[in-house]
PDB file of C-alpha atoms in Angstrom:
ATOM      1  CA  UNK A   2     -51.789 -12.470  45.868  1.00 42.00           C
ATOM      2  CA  UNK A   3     -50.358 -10.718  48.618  1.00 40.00           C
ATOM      3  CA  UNK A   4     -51.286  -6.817  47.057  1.00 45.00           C
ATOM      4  CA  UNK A   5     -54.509  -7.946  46.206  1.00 45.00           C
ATOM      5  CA  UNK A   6     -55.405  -9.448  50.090  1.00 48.00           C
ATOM      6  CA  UNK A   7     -53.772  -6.092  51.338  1.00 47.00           C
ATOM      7  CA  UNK A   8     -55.584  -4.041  49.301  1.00 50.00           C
ATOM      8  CA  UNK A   9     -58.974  -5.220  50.121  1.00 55.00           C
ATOM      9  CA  UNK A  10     -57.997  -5.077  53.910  1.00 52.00           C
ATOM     10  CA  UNK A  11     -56.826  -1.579  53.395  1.00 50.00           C
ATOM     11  CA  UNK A  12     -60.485  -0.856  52.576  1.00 53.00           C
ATOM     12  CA  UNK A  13     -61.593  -2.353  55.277  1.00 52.00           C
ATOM     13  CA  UNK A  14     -59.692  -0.140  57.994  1.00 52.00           C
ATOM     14  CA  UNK A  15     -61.910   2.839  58.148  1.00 43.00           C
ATOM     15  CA  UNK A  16     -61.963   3.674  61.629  1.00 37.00           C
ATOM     16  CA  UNK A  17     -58.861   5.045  63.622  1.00 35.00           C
ATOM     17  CA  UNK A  18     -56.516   2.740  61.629  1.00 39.00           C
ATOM     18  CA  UNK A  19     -58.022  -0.788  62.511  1.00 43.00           C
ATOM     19  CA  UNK A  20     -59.005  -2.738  60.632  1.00 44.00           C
ATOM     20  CA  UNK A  21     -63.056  -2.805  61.186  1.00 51.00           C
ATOM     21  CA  UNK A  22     -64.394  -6.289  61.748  1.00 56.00           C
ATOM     22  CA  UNK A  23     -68.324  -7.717  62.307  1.00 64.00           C
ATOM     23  CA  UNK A  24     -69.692  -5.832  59.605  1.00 85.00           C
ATOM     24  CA  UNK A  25     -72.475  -6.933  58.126  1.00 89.00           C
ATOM     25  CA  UNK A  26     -73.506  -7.472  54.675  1.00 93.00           C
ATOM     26  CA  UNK A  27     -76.161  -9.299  52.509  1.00 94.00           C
ATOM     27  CA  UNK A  28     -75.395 -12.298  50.002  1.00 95.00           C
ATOM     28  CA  UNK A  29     -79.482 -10.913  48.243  1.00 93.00           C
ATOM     29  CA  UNK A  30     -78.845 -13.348  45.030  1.00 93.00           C
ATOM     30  CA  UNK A  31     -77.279 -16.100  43.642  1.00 95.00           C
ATOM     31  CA  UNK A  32     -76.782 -18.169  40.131  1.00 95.00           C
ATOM     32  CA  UNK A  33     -74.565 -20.575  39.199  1.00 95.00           C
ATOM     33  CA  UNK A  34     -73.368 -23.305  36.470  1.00 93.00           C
ATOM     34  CA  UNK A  35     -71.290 -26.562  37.209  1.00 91.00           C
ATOM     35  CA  UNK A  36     -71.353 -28.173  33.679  1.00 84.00           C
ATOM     36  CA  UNK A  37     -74.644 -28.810  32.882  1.00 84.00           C
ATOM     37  CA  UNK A  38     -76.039 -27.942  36.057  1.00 88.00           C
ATOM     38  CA  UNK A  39     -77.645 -24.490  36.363  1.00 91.00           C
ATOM     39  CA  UNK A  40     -79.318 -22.873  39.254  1.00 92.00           C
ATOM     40  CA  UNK A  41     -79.939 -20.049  41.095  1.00 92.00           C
ATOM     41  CA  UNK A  42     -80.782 -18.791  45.061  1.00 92.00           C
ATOM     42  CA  UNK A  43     -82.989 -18.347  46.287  1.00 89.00           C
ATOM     43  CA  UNK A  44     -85.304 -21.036  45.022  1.00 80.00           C
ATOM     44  CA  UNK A  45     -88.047 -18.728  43.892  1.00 74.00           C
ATOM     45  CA  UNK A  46     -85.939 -16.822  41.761  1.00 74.00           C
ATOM     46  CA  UNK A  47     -86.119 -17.900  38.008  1.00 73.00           C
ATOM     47  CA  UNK A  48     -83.434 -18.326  35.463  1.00 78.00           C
ATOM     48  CA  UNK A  49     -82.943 -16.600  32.621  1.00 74.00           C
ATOM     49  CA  UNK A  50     -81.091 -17.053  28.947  1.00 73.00           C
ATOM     50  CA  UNK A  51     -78.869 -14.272  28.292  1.00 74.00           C
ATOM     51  CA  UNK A  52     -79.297 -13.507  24.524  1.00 76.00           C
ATOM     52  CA  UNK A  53     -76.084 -12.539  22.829  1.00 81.00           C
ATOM     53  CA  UNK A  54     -75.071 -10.641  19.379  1.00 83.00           C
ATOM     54  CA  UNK A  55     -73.797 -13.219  16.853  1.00 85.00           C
ATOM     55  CA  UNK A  56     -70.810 -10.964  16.825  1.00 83.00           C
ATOM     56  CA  UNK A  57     -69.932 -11.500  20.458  1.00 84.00           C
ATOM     57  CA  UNK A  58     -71.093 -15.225  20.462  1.00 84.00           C
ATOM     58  CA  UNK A  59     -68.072 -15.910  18.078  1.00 84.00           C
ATOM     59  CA  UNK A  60     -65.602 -13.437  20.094  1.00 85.00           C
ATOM     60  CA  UNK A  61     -66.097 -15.411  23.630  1.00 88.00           C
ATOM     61  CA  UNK A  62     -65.342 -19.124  24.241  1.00 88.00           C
ATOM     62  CA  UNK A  63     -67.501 -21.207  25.777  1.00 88.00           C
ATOM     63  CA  UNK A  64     -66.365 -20.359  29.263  1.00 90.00           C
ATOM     64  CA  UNK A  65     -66.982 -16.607  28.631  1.00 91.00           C
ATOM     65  CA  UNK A  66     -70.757 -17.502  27.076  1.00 91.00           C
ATOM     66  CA  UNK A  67     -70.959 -19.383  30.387  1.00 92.00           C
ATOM     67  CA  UNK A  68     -70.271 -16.191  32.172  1.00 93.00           C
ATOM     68  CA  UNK A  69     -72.251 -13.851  30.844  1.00 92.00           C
ATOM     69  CA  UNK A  70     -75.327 -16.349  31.099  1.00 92.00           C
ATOM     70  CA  UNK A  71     -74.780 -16.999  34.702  1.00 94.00           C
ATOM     71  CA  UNK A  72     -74.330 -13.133  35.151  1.00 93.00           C
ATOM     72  CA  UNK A  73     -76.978 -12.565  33.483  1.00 90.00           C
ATOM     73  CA  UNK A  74     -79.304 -14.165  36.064  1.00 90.00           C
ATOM     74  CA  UNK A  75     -78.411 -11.915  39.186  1.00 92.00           C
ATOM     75  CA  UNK A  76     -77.329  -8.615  37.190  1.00 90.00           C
ATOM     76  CA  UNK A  77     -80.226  -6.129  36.721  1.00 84.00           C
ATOM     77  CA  UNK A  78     -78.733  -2.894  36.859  1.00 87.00           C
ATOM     78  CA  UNK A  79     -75.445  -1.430  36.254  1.00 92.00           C
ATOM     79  CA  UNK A  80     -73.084  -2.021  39.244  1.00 94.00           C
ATOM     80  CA  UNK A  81     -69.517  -2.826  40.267  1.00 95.00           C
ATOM     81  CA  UNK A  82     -68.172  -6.543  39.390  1.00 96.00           C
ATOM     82  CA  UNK A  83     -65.423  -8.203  40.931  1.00 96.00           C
ATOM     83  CA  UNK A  84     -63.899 -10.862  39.348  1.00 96.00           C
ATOM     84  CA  UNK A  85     -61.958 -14.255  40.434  1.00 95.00           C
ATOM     85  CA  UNK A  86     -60.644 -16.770  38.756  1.00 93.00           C
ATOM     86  CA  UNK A  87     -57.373 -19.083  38.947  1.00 89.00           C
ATOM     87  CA  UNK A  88     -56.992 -20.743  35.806  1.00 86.00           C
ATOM     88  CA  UNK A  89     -58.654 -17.994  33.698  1.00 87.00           C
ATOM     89  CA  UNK A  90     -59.920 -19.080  30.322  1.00 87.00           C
ATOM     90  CA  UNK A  91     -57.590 -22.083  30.063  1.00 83.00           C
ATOM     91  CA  UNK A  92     -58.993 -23.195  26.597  1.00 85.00           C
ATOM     92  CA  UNK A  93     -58.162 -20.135  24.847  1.00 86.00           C
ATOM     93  CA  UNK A  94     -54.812 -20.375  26.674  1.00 85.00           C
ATOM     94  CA  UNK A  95     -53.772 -23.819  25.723  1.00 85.00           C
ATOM     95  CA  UNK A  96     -54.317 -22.594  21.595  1.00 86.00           C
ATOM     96  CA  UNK A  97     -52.295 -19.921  22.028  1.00 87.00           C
ATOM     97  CA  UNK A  98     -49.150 -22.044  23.329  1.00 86.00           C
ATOM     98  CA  UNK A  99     -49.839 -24.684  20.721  1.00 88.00           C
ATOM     99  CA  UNK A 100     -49.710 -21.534  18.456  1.00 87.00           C
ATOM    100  CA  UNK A 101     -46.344 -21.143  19.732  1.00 88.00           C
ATOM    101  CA  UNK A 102     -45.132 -24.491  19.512  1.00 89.00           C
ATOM    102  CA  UNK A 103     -46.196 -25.112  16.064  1.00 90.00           C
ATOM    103  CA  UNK A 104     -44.665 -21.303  15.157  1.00 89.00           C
ATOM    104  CA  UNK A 105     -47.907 -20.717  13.478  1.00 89.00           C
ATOM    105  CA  UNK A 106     -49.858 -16.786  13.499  1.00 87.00           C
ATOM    106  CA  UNK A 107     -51.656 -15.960  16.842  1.00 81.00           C
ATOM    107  CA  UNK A 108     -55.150 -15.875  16.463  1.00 83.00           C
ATOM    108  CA  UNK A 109     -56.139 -12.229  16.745  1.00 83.00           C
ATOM    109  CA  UNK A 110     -59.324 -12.498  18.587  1.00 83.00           C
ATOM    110  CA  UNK A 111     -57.643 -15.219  20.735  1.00 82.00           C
ATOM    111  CA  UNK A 112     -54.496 -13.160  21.553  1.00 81.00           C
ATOM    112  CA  UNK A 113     -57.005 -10.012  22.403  1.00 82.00           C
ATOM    113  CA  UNK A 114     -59.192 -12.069  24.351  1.00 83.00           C
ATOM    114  CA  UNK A 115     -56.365 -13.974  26.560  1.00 83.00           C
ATOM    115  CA  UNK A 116     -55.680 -11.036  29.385  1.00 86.00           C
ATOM    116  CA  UNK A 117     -57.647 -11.963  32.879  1.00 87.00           C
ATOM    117  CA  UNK A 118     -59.902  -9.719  32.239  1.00 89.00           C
ATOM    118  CA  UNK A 119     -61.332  -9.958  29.053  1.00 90.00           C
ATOM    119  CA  UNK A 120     -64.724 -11.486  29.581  1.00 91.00           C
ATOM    120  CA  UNK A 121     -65.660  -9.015  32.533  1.00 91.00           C
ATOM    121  CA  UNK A 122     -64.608  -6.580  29.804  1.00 91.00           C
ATOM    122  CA  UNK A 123     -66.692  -8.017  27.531  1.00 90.00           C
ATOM    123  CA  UNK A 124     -69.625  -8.065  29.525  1.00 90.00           C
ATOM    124  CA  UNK A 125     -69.083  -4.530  30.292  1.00 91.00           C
ATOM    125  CA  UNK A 126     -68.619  -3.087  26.901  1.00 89.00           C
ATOM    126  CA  UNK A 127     -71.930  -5.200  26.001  1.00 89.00           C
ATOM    127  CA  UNK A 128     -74.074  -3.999  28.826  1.00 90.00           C
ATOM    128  CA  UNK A 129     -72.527  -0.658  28.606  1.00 92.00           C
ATOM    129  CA  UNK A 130     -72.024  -0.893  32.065  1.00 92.00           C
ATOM    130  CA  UNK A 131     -69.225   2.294  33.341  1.00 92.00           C
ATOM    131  CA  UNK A 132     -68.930   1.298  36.792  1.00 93.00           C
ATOM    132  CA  UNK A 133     -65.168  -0.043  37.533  1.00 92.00           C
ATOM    133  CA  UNK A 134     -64.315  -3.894  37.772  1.00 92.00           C
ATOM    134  CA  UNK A 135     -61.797  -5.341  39.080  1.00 92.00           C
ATOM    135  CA  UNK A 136     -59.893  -8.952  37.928  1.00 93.00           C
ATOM    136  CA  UNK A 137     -57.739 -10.569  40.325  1.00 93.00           C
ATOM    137  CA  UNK A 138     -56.445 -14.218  40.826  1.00 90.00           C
ATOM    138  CA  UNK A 139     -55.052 -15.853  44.239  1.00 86.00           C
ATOM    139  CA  UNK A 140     -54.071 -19.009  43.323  1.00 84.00           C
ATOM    140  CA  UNK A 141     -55.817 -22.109  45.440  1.00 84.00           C
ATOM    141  CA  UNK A 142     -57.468 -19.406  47.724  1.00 86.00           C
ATOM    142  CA  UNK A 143     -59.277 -17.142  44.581  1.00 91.00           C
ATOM    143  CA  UNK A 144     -63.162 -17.722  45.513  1.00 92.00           C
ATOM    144  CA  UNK A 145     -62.279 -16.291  49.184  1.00 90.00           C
ATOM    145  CA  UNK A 146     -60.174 -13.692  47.981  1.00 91.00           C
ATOM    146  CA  UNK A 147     -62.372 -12.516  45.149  1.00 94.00           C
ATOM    147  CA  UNK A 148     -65.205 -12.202  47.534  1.00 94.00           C
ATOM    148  CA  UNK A 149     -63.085 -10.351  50.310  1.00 92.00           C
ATOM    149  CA  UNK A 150     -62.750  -7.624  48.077  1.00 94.00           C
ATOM    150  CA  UNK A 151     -66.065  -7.417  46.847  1.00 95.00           C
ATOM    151  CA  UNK A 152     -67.224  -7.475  50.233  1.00 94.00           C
ATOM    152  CA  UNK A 153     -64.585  -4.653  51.434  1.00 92.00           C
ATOM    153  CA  UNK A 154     -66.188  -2.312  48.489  1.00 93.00           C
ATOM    154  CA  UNK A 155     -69.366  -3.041  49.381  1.00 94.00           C
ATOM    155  CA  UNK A 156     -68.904  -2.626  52.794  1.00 92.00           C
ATOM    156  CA  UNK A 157     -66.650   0.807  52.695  1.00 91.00           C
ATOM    157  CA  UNK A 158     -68.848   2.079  49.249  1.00 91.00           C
ATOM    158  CA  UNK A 159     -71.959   1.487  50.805  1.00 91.00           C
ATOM    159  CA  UNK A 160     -73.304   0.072  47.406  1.00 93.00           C
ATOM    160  CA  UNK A 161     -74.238  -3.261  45.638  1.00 95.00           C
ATOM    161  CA  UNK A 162     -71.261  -5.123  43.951  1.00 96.00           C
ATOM    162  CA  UNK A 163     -71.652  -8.297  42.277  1.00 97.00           C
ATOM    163  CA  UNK A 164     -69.050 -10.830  42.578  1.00 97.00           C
ATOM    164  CA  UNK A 165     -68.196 -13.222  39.794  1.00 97.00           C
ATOM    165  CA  UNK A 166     -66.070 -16.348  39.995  1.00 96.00           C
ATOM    166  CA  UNK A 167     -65.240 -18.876  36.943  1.00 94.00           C
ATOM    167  CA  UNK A 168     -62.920 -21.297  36.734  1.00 91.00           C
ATOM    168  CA  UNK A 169     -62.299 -24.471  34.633  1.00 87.00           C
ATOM    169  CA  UNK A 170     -59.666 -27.408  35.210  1.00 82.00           C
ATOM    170  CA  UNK A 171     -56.396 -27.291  33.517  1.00 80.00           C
ATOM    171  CA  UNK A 172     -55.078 -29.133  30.495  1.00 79.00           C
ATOM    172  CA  UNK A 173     -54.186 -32.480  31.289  1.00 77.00           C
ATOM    173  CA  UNK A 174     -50.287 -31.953  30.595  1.00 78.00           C
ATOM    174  CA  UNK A 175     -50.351 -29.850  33.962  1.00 75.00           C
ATOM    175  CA  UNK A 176     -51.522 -32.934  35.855  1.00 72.00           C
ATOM    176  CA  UNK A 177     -47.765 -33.549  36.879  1.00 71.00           C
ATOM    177  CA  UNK A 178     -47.074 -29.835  37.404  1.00 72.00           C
ATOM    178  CA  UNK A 179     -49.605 -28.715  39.641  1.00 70.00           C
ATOM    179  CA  UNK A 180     -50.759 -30.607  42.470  1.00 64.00           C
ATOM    180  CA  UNK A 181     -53.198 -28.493  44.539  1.00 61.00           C
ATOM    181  CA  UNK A 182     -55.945 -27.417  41.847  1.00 62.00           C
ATOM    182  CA  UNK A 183     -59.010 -29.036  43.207  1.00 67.00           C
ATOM    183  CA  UNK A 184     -60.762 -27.679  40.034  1.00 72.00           C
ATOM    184  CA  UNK A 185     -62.480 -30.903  38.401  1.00 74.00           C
ATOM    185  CA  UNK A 186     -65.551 -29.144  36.282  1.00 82.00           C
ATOM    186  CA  UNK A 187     -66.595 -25.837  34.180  1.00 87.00           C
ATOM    187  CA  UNK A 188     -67.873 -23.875  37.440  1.00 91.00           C
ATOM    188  CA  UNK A 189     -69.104 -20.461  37.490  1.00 95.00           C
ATOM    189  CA  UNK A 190     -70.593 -18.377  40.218  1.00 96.00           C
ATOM    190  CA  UNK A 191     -72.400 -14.683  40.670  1.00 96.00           C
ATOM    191  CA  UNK A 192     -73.703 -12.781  43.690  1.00 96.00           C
ATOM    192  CA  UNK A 193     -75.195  -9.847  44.718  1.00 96.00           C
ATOM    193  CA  UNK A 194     -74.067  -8.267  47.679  1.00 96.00           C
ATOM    194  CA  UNK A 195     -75.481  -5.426  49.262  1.00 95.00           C
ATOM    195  CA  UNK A 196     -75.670  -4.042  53.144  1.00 92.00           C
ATOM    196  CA  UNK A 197     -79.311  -3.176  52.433  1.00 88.00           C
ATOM    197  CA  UNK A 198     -81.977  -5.676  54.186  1.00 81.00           C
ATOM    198  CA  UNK A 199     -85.847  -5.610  53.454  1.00 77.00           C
ATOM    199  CA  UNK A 200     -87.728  -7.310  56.566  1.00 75.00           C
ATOM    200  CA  UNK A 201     -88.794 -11.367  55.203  1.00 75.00           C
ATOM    201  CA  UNK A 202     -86.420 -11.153  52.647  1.00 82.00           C
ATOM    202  CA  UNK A 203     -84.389 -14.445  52.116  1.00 89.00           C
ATOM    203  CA  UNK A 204     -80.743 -13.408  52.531  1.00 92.00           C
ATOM    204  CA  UNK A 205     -77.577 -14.774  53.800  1.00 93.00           C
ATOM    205  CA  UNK A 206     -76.014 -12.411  56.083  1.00 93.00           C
ATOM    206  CA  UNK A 207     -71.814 -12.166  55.620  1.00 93.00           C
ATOM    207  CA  UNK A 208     -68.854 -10.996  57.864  1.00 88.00           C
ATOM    208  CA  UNK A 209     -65.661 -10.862  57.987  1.00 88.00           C
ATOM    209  CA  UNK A 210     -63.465 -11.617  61.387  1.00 83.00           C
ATOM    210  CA  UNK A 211     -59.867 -11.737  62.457  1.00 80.00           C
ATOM    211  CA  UNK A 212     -60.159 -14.946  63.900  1.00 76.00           C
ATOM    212  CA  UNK A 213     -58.158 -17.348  61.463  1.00 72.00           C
ATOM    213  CA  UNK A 214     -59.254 -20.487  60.413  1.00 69.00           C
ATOM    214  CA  UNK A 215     -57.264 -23.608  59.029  1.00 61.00           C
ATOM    215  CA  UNK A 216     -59.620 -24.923  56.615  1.00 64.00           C
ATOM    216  CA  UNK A 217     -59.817 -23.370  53.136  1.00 66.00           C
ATOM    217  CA  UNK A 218     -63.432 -22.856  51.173  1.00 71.00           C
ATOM    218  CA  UNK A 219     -64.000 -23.958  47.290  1.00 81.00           C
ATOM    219  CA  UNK A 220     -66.695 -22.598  45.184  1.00 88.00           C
ATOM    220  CA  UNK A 221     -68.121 -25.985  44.927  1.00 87.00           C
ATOM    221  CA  UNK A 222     -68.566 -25.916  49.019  1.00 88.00           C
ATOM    222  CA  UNK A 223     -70.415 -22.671  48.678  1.00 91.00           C
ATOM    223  CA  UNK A 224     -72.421 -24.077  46.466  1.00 91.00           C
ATOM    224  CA  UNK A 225     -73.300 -26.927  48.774  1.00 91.00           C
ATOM    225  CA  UNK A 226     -73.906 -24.578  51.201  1.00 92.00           C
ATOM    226  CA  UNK A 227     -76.297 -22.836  49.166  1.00 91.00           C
ATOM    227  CA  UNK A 228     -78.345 -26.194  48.167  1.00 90.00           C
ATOM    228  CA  UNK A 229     -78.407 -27.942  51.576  1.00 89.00           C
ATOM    229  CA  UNK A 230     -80.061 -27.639  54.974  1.00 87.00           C
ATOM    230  CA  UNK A 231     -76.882 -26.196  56.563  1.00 88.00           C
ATOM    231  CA  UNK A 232     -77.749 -22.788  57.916  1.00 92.00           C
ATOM    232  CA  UNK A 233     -73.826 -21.744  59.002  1.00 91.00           C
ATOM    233  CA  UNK A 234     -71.042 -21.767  56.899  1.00 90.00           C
ATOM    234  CA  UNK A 235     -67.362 -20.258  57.794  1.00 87.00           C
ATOM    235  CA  UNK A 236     -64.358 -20.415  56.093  1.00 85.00           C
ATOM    236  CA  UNK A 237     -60.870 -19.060  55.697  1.00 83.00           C
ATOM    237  CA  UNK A 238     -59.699 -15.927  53.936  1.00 80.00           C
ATOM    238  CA  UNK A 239     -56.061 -14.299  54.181  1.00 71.00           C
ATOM    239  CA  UNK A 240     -55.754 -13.745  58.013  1.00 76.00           C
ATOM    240  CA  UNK A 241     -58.840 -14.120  58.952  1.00 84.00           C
ATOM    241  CA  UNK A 242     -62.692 -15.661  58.074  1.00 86.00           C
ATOM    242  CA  UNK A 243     -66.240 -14.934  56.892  1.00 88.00           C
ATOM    243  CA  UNK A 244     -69.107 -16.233  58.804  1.00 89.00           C
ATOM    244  CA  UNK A 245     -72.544 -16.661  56.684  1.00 92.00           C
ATOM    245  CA  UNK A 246     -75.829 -17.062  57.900  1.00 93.00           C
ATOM    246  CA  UNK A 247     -79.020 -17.860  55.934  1.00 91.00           C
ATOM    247  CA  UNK A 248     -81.396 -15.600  57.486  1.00 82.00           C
ATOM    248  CA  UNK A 249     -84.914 -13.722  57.382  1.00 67.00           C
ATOM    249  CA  UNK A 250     -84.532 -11.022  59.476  1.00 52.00           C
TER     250      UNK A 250
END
């Protein structure tokens, strides 16, 4: 957690060694899926069905179909992806204990298929996208962290990166273990960010600050944010916050 946060403040200081604050960027597209519920920002963007090789429909779990549909909807060229996630693909996790327990023979595809970042890997190998990705998990605070560092390499790269967050709840033998997930649904998120701006274009503008914040943001209030009349949203990431704006400049 803490390498990770570091590293994508690292990118940030660009300028005399601070750490460069205020700059801007552009939230251009967005699609997500909270069980059954699929949509996408802005409004009067449509949603599309990813179509996938029987091959690779029986490789992925339903999570990582999930992914690559929702990805599928903001992703029209070949660009960076950064990916966040807490639990990871929990399903495919939980068969590969029982495995264990029951001393039975790992599932190859399941055993292949169980490091973090398998279905970004997937999704690149399928799309034949090259450019890097990176996979990273920060506990309760992964949605702000993932998009910290996609915003530091868009911001320092100077080039679209689309951010991808997925997460789904825990087994229910955890319930006892783990006390802060706040992860209740299948929820999966993509955006395109990018410091270009065309004039009338719906956008939400996004920056990050070093003024620190108490409160902690969920995917889920992001979403909200997306689907109501709010036209502010700021929350808290590492040691500081991003401030978004909806905006047609």
């Amino acid at each position: 957690l803490k390498r990770e946060s570091l590293f994508a403040k690292k990118r940030l200081s660009m300028r005399k060694g601070r750490v460069v604050s205020n700059l801007k960027c552009y939230i251009k597209k967005c699609s997500w899926q909270i069980s059954d519920e699929k949509m996408v920002w802005p409004e009067n963007q449509s949603l599309s069905k990813t179509t996938l090789p029987p091959i690779l429909k029986r490789r992925l779990s339903s999570l990582g179909r999930v992914v690559l549909d929702v990805i599928g909807n903001v992703v029209s060229e070949h660009m960076i992806v950064i990916t966040s996630s807490r639990n990871g693909d929990t399903d495919r996790m939980m068969r590969l204990f029982e495995q264990v327990r029951d001393k039975t023979d790992f599932s190859p595809t399941d055993f292949s298929l169980s490091v973090h970042n398998a279905i970004i890997a997937t999704y690149s190998i399928h799309t034949n996208n090259t450019h890097m990705n990176v996979s990273l998990s920060g506990g309760k605070n992964s949605f702000a962290l993932g998009l910290m560092e996609a915003y530091a390499l868009c911001i320092t790269e100077k080039t679209p990166v689309c951010y991808l967050y997925y997460d789904e709840p825990l087994h229910a033998i955890y319930d006892n273990e783990v006390s802060d997930v706040d992860i209740k649904n299948e929820i999966c998120v993509a955006l395109i960010l990018s410091c270009d701006f065309r004039s009338g274009e719906q956008s939400i503008s996004l920056y990050y600050t070093d003024a620190h914040l108490s409160q902690k943001c969920s995917a889920d209030q992001f979403i909200d944010f997306l689907k109501n009349d709010s036209m502010h949203l700021t929350i808290s990431c590492a040691n500081g916050s991003f401030s978004m704006e909806k905006c047609h400049e």
